[in-house]
PDB file of C-alpha atoms in Angstrom:
ATOM      1  CA  MET I  11    -173.344 -10.625   3.777  1.00  0.00           C
ATOM      2  CA  LYS I  12    -170.138  -9.228   2.141  1.00  0.00           C
ATOM      3  CA  LYS I  13    -170.362  -5.441   1.645  1.00  0.00           C
ATOM      4  CA  VAL I  14    -169.668  -3.608  -1.574  1.00  0.00           C
ATOM      5  CA  VAL I  15    -168.534  -0.047  -2.393  1.00  0.00           C
ATOM      6  CA  VAL I  16    -171.035   2.170  -4.057  1.00  0.00           C
ATOM      7  CA  GLU I  17    -170.041   5.454  -5.394  1.00  0.00           C
ATOM      8  CA  LEU I  18    -172.760   8.137  -5.734  1.00  0.00           C
ATOM      9  CA  LYS I  19    -173.314  11.883  -5.467  1.00  0.00           C
ATOM     10  CA  VAL I  20    -175.838  12.869  -2.883  1.00  0.00           C
ATOM     11  CA  ASN I  21    -176.852  16.612  -2.733  1.00  0.00           C
ATOM     12  CA  GLY I  22    -173.795  17.509  -4.983  1.00  0.00           C
ATOM     13  CA  THR I  23    -171.279  15.646  -2.697  1.00  0.00           C
ATOM     14  CA  ALA I  24    -169.590  12.399  -3.862  1.00  0.00           C
ATOM     15  CA  HIS I  25    -169.681   9.532  -1.512  1.00  0.00           C
ATOM     16  CA  GLN I  26    -168.058   6.203  -1.310  1.00  0.00           C
ATOM     17  CA  LEU I  27    -170.113   3.942   0.846  1.00  0.00           C
ATOM     18  CA  LEU I  28    -169.504   0.381   2.067  1.00  0.00           C
ATOM     19  CA  VAL I  29    -172.895  -1.234   2.103  1.00  0.00           C
ATOM     20  CA  GLU I  30    -174.513  -4.726   1.955  1.00  0.00           C
ATOM     21  CA  PRO I  31    -175.921  -5.310  -1.566  1.00  0.00           C
ATOM     22  CA  ARG I  32    -179.336  -5.707   0.004  1.00  0.00           C
ATOM     23  CA  ALA I  33    -179.304  -2.121   1.601  1.00  0.00           C
ATOM     24  CA  THR I  34    -181.857   0.208   0.237  1.00  0.00           C
ATOM     25  CA  LEU I  35    -181.140   3.661  -0.769  1.00  0.00           C
ATOM     26  CA  LEU I  36    -183.281   4.708   1.961  1.00  0.00           C
ATOM     27  CA  GLU I  37    -181.349   2.869   4.648  1.00  0.00           C
ATOM     28  CA  CYS I  38    -178.098   4.268   3.217  1.00  0.00           C
ATOM     29  CA  LEU I  39    -179.277   7.974   3.252  1.00  0.00           C
ATOM     30  CA  ARG I  40    -180.682   7.713   6.695  1.00  0.00           C
ATOM     31  CA  ALA I  41    -178.129   5.453   8.492  1.00  0.00           C
ATOM     32  CA  GLU I  42    -174.888   5.977   6.568  1.00  0.00           C
ATOM     33  CA  LEU I  43    -175.122   9.627   5.767  1.00  0.00           C
ATOM     34  CA  GLY I  44    -177.409  10.865   8.479  1.00  0.00           C
ATOM     35  CA  LEU I  45    -179.928  12.322   6.021  1.00  0.00           C
ATOM     36  CA  THR I  46    -183.070  11.644   7.873  1.00  0.00           C
ATOM     37  CA  GLY I  47    -185.386  13.914   5.623  1.00  0.00           C
ATOM     38  CA  ALA I  48    -186.459  10.877   3.532  1.00  0.00           C
ATOM     39  CA  LYS I  49    -188.716   8.698   5.887  1.00  0.00           C
ATOM     40  CA  GLU I  50    -189.754   5.037   5.981  1.00  0.00           C
ATOM     41  CA  GLY I  51    -193.584   5.415   6.129  1.00  0.00           C
ATOM     42  CA  CYS I  52    -194.526   2.030   4.827  1.00  0.00           C
ATOM     43  CA  GLY I  53    -191.501   0.288   3.350  1.00  0.00           C
ATOM     44  CA  LEU I  54    -193.742  -0.811   0.397  1.00  0.00           C
ATOM     45  CA  GLY I  55    -193.570   2.150  -1.980  1.00  0.00           C
ATOM     46  CA  ALA I  56    -197.133   3.192  -1.267  1.00  0.00           C
ATOM     47  CA  CYS I  57    -196.822   6.310   0.944  1.00  0.00           C
ATOM     48  CA  GLY I  58    -194.228   8.357  -0.865  1.00  0.00           C
ATOM     49  CA  THR I  59    -192.450   9.512   2.338  1.00  0.00           C
ATOM     50  CA  CYS I  60    -189.118   7.958   1.111  1.00  0.00           C
ATOM     51  CA  THR I  61    -189.233   9.896  -2.143  1.00  0.00           C
ATOM     52  CA  VAL I  62    -185.834  11.378  -3.258  1.00  0.00           C
ATOM     53  CA  LEU I  63    -184.870  12.560  -6.715  1.00  0.00           C
ATOM     54  CA  LEU I  64    -182.595  10.282  -8.710  1.00  0.00           C
ATOM     55  CA  ASP I  65    -181.121  12.268 -11.610  1.00  0.00           C
ATOM     56  CA  GLY I  66    -184.071  14.725 -11.114  1.00  0.00           C
ATOM     57  CA  ARG I  67    -186.697  12.099 -11.121  1.00  0.00           C
ATOM     58  CA  PRO I  68    -188.769  11.074  -8.156  1.00  0.00           C
ATOM     59  CA  VAL I  69    -187.995   7.567  -6.967  1.00  0.00           C
ATOM     60  CA  ARG I  70    -189.086   5.353  -4.036  1.00  0.00           C
ATOM     61  CA  SER I  71    -185.874   5.013  -2.033  1.00  0.00           C
ATOM     62  CA  CYS I  72    -187.285   2.255   0.041  1.00  0.00           C
ATOM     63  CA  LEU I  73    -187.636   0.157  -3.003  1.00  0.00           C
ATOM     64  CA  THR I  74    -184.302   1.181  -4.624  1.00  0.00           C
ATOM     65  CA  LEU I  75    -181.239  -0.654  -3.752  1.00  0.00           C
ATOM     66  CA  ALA I  76    -178.246   1.452  -2.901  1.00  0.00           C
ATOM     67  CA  VAL I  77    -176.079  -0.300  -5.532  1.00  0.00           C
ATOM     68  CA  GLU I  78    -178.832   0.782  -8.141  1.00  0.00           C
ATOM     69  CA  ALA I  79    -177.819   4.419  -7.327  1.00  0.00           C
ATOM     70  CA  GLU I  80    -174.252   3.809  -8.145  1.00  0.00           C
ATOM     71  CA  GLY I  81    -172.944   6.556 -10.467  1.00  0.00           C
ATOM     72  CA  HIS I  82    -176.080   8.517 -10.122  1.00  0.00           C
ATOM     73  CA  ASP I  83    -177.170  11.895  -8.549  1.00  0.00           C
ATOM     74  CA  VAL I  84    -179.394  11.863  -5.550  1.00  0.00           C
ATOM     75  CA  LEU I  85    -181.158  14.851  -4.293  1.00  0.00           C
ATOM     76  CA  THR I  86    -182.786  14.730  -0.871  1.00  0.00           C
ATOM     77  CA  ILE I  87    -184.834  17.484   0.823  1.00  0.00           C
ATOM     78  CA  GLU I  88    -181.793  18.531   2.684  1.00  0.00           C
ATOM     79  CA  GLY I  89    -180.128  19.395  -0.532  1.00  0.00           C
ATOM     80  CA  LEU I  90    -182.821  21.748  -1.692  1.00  0.00           C
ATOM     81  CA  ALA I  91    -182.249  24.913   0.120  1.00  0.00           C
ATOM     82  CA  GLU I  92    -179.181  26.849  -0.582  1.00  0.00           C
ATOM     83  CA  THR I  93    -176.277  26.480   1.866  1.00  0.00           C
ATOM     84  CA  GLY I  94    -176.235  29.012   4.590  1.00  0.00           C
ATOM     85  CA  THR I  95    -173.237  31.413   5.133  1.00  0.00           C
ATOM     86  CA  ALA I  96    -171.843  32.696   8.391  1.00  0.00           C
ATOM     87  CA  GLY I  97    -174.561  31.463  10.638  1.00  0.00           C
ATOM     88  CA  GLN I  98    -177.316  32.610   8.354  1.00  0.00           C
ATOM     89  CA  PRO I  99    -179.564  29.908   7.035  1.00  0.00           C
ATOM     90  CA  GLY I 100    -179.564  29.535   3.226  1.00  0.00           C
ATOM     91  CA  ALA I 101    -182.442  30.634   1.026  1.00  0.00           C
ATOM     92  CA  LEU I 102    -185.288  28.161   0.684  1.00  0.00           C
ATOM     93  CA  HIS I 103    -186.218  26.710  -2.773  1.00  0.00           C
ATOM     94  CA  PRO I 104    -189.394  28.374  -4.100  1.00  0.00           C
ATOM     95  CA  VAL I 105    -191.297  25.230  -3.396  1.00  0.00           C
ATOM     96  CA  GLN I 106    -190.232  25.104   0.243  1.00  0.00           C
ATOM     97  CA  GLU I 107    -191.005  28.800   0.718  1.00  0.00           C
ATOM     98  CA  ALA I 108    -194.482  28.266  -0.762  1.00  0.00           C
ATOM     99  CA  PHE I 109    -195.201  25.298   1.527  1.00  0.00           C
ATOM    100  CA  VAL I 110    -194.224  27.334   4.614  1.00  0.00           C
ATOM    101  CA  GLU I 111    -196.190  30.377   3.404  1.00  0.00           C
ATOM    102  CA  ASN I 112    -199.291  28.685   2.401  1.00  0.00           C
ATOM    103  CA  HIS I 113    -199.621  26.507   5.491  1.00  0.00           C
ATOM    104  CA  ALA I 114    -199.238  23.156   3.660  1.00  0.00           C
ATOM    105  CA  ILE I 115    -197.340  21.660   6.563  1.00  0.00           C
ATOM    106  CA  GLN I 116    -198.866  20.124   9.736  1.00  0.00           C
ATOM    107  CA  ARG I 117    -197.271  17.032  11.019  1.00  0.00           C
ATOM    108  CA  GLY I 118    -194.861  17.462   8.126  1.00  0.00           C
ATOM    109  CA  PHE I 119    -193.991  13.718   7.683  1.00  0.00           C
ATOM    110  CA  CYS I 120    -195.133  13.801   4.015  1.00  0.00           C
ATOM    111  CA  THR I 121    -193.576  17.108   3.453  1.00  0.00           C
ATOM    112  CA  PRO I 122    -190.011  16.200   2.116  1.00  0.00           C
ATOM    113  CA  GLY I 123    -191.476  13.733  -0.509  1.00  0.00           C
ATOM    114  CA  MET I 124    -194.273  16.189  -1.518  1.00  0.00           C
ATOM    115  CA  ILE I 125    -191.703  19.038  -1.952  1.00  0.00           C
ATOM    116  CA  LEU I 126    -189.244  16.893  -3.989  1.00  0.00           C
ATOM    117  CA  THR I 127    -192.006  15.452  -6.189  1.00  0.00           C
ATOM    118  CA  ALA I 128    -193.415  19.021  -6.720  1.00  0.00           C
ATOM    119  CA  LYS I 129    -189.895  20.380  -7.657  1.00  0.00           C
ATOM    120  CA  ALA I 130    -189.435  17.481 -10.194  1.00  0.00           C
ATOM    121  CA  LEU I 131    -192.961  18.452 -11.662  1.00  0.00           C
ATOM    122  CA  LEU I 132    -192.070  22.136 -11.980  1.00  0.00           C
ATOM    123  CA  ASP I 133    -188.631  21.514 -13.456  1.00  0.00           C
ATOM    124  CA  GLU I 134    -190.463  19.629 -16.137  1.00  0.00           C
ATOM    125  CA  ASP I 135    -193.708  21.602 -16.492  1.00  0.00           C
ATOM    126  CA  ALA I 136    -193.395  25.217 -15.329  1.00  0.00           C
ATOM    127  CA  GLN I 137    -197.071  26.007 -15.538  1.00  0.00           C
ATOM    128  CA  PRO I 138    -198.966  22.903 -14.455  1.00  0.00           C
ATOM    129  CA  SER I 139    -202.766  22.963 -14.079  1.00  0.00           C
ATOM    130  CA  GLU I 140    -204.391  22.037 -10.746  1.00  0.00           C
ATOM    131  CA  ALA I 141    -205.090  18.588 -12.314  1.00  0.00           C
ATOM    132  CA  ASP I 142    -201.514  18.121 -13.205  1.00  0.00           C
ATOM    133  CA  VAL I 143    -200.351  18.979  -9.780  1.00  0.00           C
ATOM    134  CA  ARG I 144    -202.805  16.539  -8.307  1.00  0.00           C
ATOM    135  CA  HIS I 145    -201.756  13.893 -10.685  1.00  0.00           C
ATOM    136  CA  ALA I 146    -198.026  14.329 -10.016  1.00  0.00           C
ATOM    137  CA  LEU I 147    -198.623  14.213  -6.341  1.00  0.00           C
ATOM    138  CA  SER I 148    -201.085  11.309  -6.442  1.00  0.00           C
ATOM    139  CA  GLY I 149    -198.373   8.809  -5.065  1.00  0.00           C
ATOM    140  CA  GLN I 150    -197.780  10.996  -2.048  1.00  0.00           C
ATOM    141  CA  ALA I 151    -199.959  10.460   0.903  1.00  0.00           C
ATOM    142  CA  CYS I 152    -200.965  13.031   3.449  1.00  0.00           C
ATOM    143  CA  ARG I 153    -202.940  12.294   6.507  1.00  0.00           C
ATOM    144  CA  CYS I 154    -203.276  15.848   7.857  1.00  0.00           C
ATOM    145  CA  THR I 155    -203.919  18.543   5.434  1.00  0.00           C
ATOM    146  CA  GLY I 156    -206.515  17.201   2.894  1.00  0.00           C
ATOM    147  CA  TYR I 157    -204.073  18.046   0.166  1.00  0.00           C
ATOM    148  CA  THR I 158    -205.737  21.524  -0.547  1.00  0.00           C
ATOM    149  CA  LYS I 159    -202.985  23.624   0.832  1.00  0.00           C
ATOM    150  CA  ILE I 160    -200.373  21.447  -0.592  1.00  0.00           C
ATOM    151  CA  VAL I 161    -201.755  21.841  -4.136  1.00  0.00           C
ATOM    152  CA  GLU I 162    -202.092  25.640  -3.536  1.00  0.00           C
ATOM    153  CA  SER I 163    -198.510  25.709  -2.525  1.00  0.00           C
ATOM    154  CA  VAL I 164    -197.280  23.989  -5.697  1.00  0.00           C
ATOM    155  CA  LEU I 165    -199.274  26.283  -7.767  1.00  0.00           C
ATOM    156  CA  ALA I 166    -198.009  29.253  -5.872  1.00  0.00           C
ATOM    157  CA  ALA I 167    -194.452  27.959  -6.272  1.00  0.00           C
ATOM    158  CA  ALA I 168    -194.914  27.683 -10.009  1.00  0.00           C
ATOM    159  CA  GLY I 169    -195.808  31.399  -9.930  1.00  0.00           C
ATOM    160  CA  LYS I 170    -192.660  32.164  -7.931  1.00  0.00           C
ATOM    161  CA  MET I 171    -190.373  30.111 -10.253  1.00  0.00           C
ATOM    162  CA  GLU I 172    -191.898  31.821 -13.310  1.00  0.00           C
ATOM    163  CA  ALA I 173    -191.284  35.173 -11.864  1.00  0.00           C
ATOM    164  CA  LYS I 174    -187.548  34.606 -11.557  1.00  0.00           C
TER     165      LYS I 174
ATOM    166  CA  MET L  15    -203.629  40.608  20.516  1.00  0.00           C
ATOM    167  CA  SER L  16    -201.446  41.826  17.801  1.00  0.00           C
ATOM    168  CA  ILE L  17    -201.428  38.437  16.001  1.00  0.00           C
ATOM    169  CA  LEU L  18    -205.086  38.142  15.733  1.00  0.00           C
ATOM    170  CA  GLY L  19    -206.261  38.091  12.158  1.00  0.00           C
ATOM    171  CA  LYS L  20    -202.742  37.713  10.833  1.00  0.00           C
ATOM    172  CA  SER L  21    -201.435  34.763   8.706  1.00  0.00           C
ATOM    173  CA  ILE L  22    -198.508  33.274  10.654  1.00  0.00           C
ATOM    174  CA  PRO L  23    -196.394  30.408   9.492  1.00  0.00           C
ATOM    175  CA  ARG L  24    -196.006  27.544  12.052  1.00  0.00           C
ATOM    176  CA  ARG L  25    -192.978  27.755  14.216  1.00  0.00           C
ATOM    177  CA  ASP L  26    -191.756  24.435  12.891  1.00  0.00           C
ATOM    178  CA  ALA L  27    -192.734  24.866   9.296  1.00  0.00           C
ATOM    179  CA  ARG L  28    -189.239  25.832   7.961  1.00  0.00           C
ATOM    180  CA  LEU L  29    -187.649  22.855   9.820  1.00  0.00           C
ATOM    181  CA  LYS L  30    -190.053  20.458   8.264  1.00  0.00           C
ATOM    182  CA  ALA L  31    -189.645  22.016   4.827  1.00  0.00           C
ATOM    183  CA  THR L  32    -185.864  21.574   4.935  1.00  0.00           C
ATOM    184  CA  GLY L  33    -185.842  18.018   6.417  1.00  0.00           C
ATOM    185  CA  GLU L  34    -184.065  19.272   9.592  1.00  0.00           C
ATOM    186  CA  ALA L  35    -187.030  18.387  11.776  1.00  0.00           C
ATOM    187  CA  ARG L  36    -186.346  15.265  13.774  1.00  0.00           C
ATOM    188  CA  TYR L  37    -189.040  12.699  14.189  1.00  0.00           C
ATOM    189  CA  THR L  38    -188.811   9.787  16.623  1.00  0.00           C
ATOM    190  CA  ALA L  39    -187.471   7.334  14.079  1.00  0.00           C
ATOM    191  CA  ASP L  40    -184.876   9.843  13.073  1.00  0.00           C
ATOM    192  CA  LEU L  41    -183.132   9.932  16.467  1.00  0.00           C
ATOM    193  CA  SER L  42    -180.094   8.081  17.119  1.00  0.00           C
ATOM    194  CA  LEU L  43    -178.426   7.996  20.636  1.00  0.00           C
ATOM    195  CA  PRO L  44    -175.161   6.454  21.910  1.00  0.00           C
ATOM    196  CA  PHE L  45    -175.641   2.884  23.146  1.00  0.00           C
ATOM    197  CA  MET L  46    -179.297   2.994  21.839  1.00  0.00           C
ATOM    198  CA  LEU L  47    -181.173  -0.212  21.911  1.00  0.00           C
ATOM    199  CA  HIS L  48    -183.665  -1.205  19.260  1.00  0.00           C
ATOM    200  CA  ALA L  49    -186.999  -2.867  20.178  1.00  0.00           C
ATOM    201  CA  ALA L  50    -189.210  -5.125  18.090  1.00  0.00           C
ATOM    202  CA  VAL L  51    -192.693  -6.134  18.753  1.00  0.00           C
ATOM    203  CA  LEU L  52    -193.862  -9.788  18.294  1.00  0.00           C
ATOM    204  CA  ARG L  53    -197.579  -9.965  17.791  1.00  0.00           C
ATOM    205  CA  SER L  54    -199.713 -12.955  17.918  1.00  0.00           C
ATOM    206  CA  PRO L  55    -200.157 -14.537  14.501  1.00  0.00           C
ATOM    207  CA  TYR L  56    -203.502 -15.990  15.626  1.00  0.00           C
ATOM    208  CA  PRO L  57    -206.608 -13.801  16.275  1.00  0.00           C
ATOM    209  CA  HIS L  58    -208.643 -14.211  19.362  1.00  0.00           C
ATOM    210  CA  ALA L  59    -206.272 -16.801  20.719  1.00  0.00           C
ATOM    211  CA  ARG L  60    -205.482 -17.528  24.365  1.00  0.00           C
ATOM    212  CA  ILE L  61    -201.756 -17.248  25.432  1.00  0.00           C
ATOM    213  CA  ARG L  62    -201.236 -20.243  27.515  1.00  0.00           C
ATOM    214  CA  ARG L  63    -197.515 -20.089  27.947  1.00  0.00           C
ATOM    215  CA  LEU L  64    -194.599 -17.815  27.000  1.00  0.00           C
ATOM    216  CA  ASP L  65    -191.170 -19.442  26.513  1.00  0.00           C
ATOM    217  CA  THR L  66    -188.646 -16.612  25.858  1.00  0.00           C
ATOM    218  CA  SER L  67    -185.471 -18.572  26.512  1.00  0.00           C
ATOM    219  CA  LYS L  68    -184.534 -19.015  22.718  1.00  0.00           C
ATOM    220  CA  ALA L  69    -185.033 -15.199  22.108  1.00  0.00           C
ATOM    221  CA  GLU L  70    -182.963 -14.280  25.126  1.00  0.00           C
ATOM    222  CA  ALA L  71    -179.983 -16.395  24.082  1.00  0.00           C
ATOM    223  CA  LEU L  72    -179.732 -14.675  20.704  1.00  0.00           C
ATOM    224  CA  PRO L  73    -176.533 -12.587  20.373  1.00  0.00           C
ATOM    225  CA  GLY L  74    -177.130  -8.931  21.075  1.00  0.00           C
ATOM    226  CA  VAL L  75    -180.367  -9.413  22.977  1.00  0.00           C
ATOM    227  CA  ARG L  76    -180.512  -7.379  26.003  1.00  0.00           C
ATOM    228  CA  ALA L  77    -183.933  -8.063  27.194  1.00  0.00           C
ATOM    229  CA  VAL L  78    -187.209  -9.777  26.249  1.00  0.00           C
ATOM    230  CA  VAL L  79    -190.121  -7.992  27.852  1.00  0.00           C
ATOM    231  CA  THR L  80    -193.672  -9.692  28.019  1.00  0.00           C
TER     232      THR L  80
END
């Protein structure tokens, strides 16, 4: 299959990628750019581990063709924390911090998708109710935690972001 | 004894929260081979014969393991 050029921004950096038209955004991120934070849990759009933000909105990158992302801004989990300087790791985003502090991470496979979806929620609704959080995360499956700590973390992150 | 009763984050929590943690499918090593599993499309079937010759003849196939 003849490859095409796709121009898109990933985590603030512009990229020109040569990909097959059938390549998914997920394949592109993982294989072309080495950004393995987005995972292929099911390949069907059911589990949410492939979730990235496209122009700030959560999308299933396993169901998005790379060519569809042309001209758009993609944010992956790797782009969320601030860049580190001089050997010091950058500051975590409040949602990332809250997940770490509130024990919302076990195996961690669902974590990138959860964090990005939570960030998109909080960017739109700074004070969601617990029901709002559960609704926003309803497309993200977690096999380990039972979701309780994840929901608590998102609510805690809302508090952190409000305080700023 | 000093950590008893304290709330301590997992050692790998930060790595997982930033996407830096590497899972098996995230690893890529030089000259790495990729394997695919062929499962029987028939339940409760008896395997009488295996002919792997066509699979082995495909370009890029290094081995067919049965």
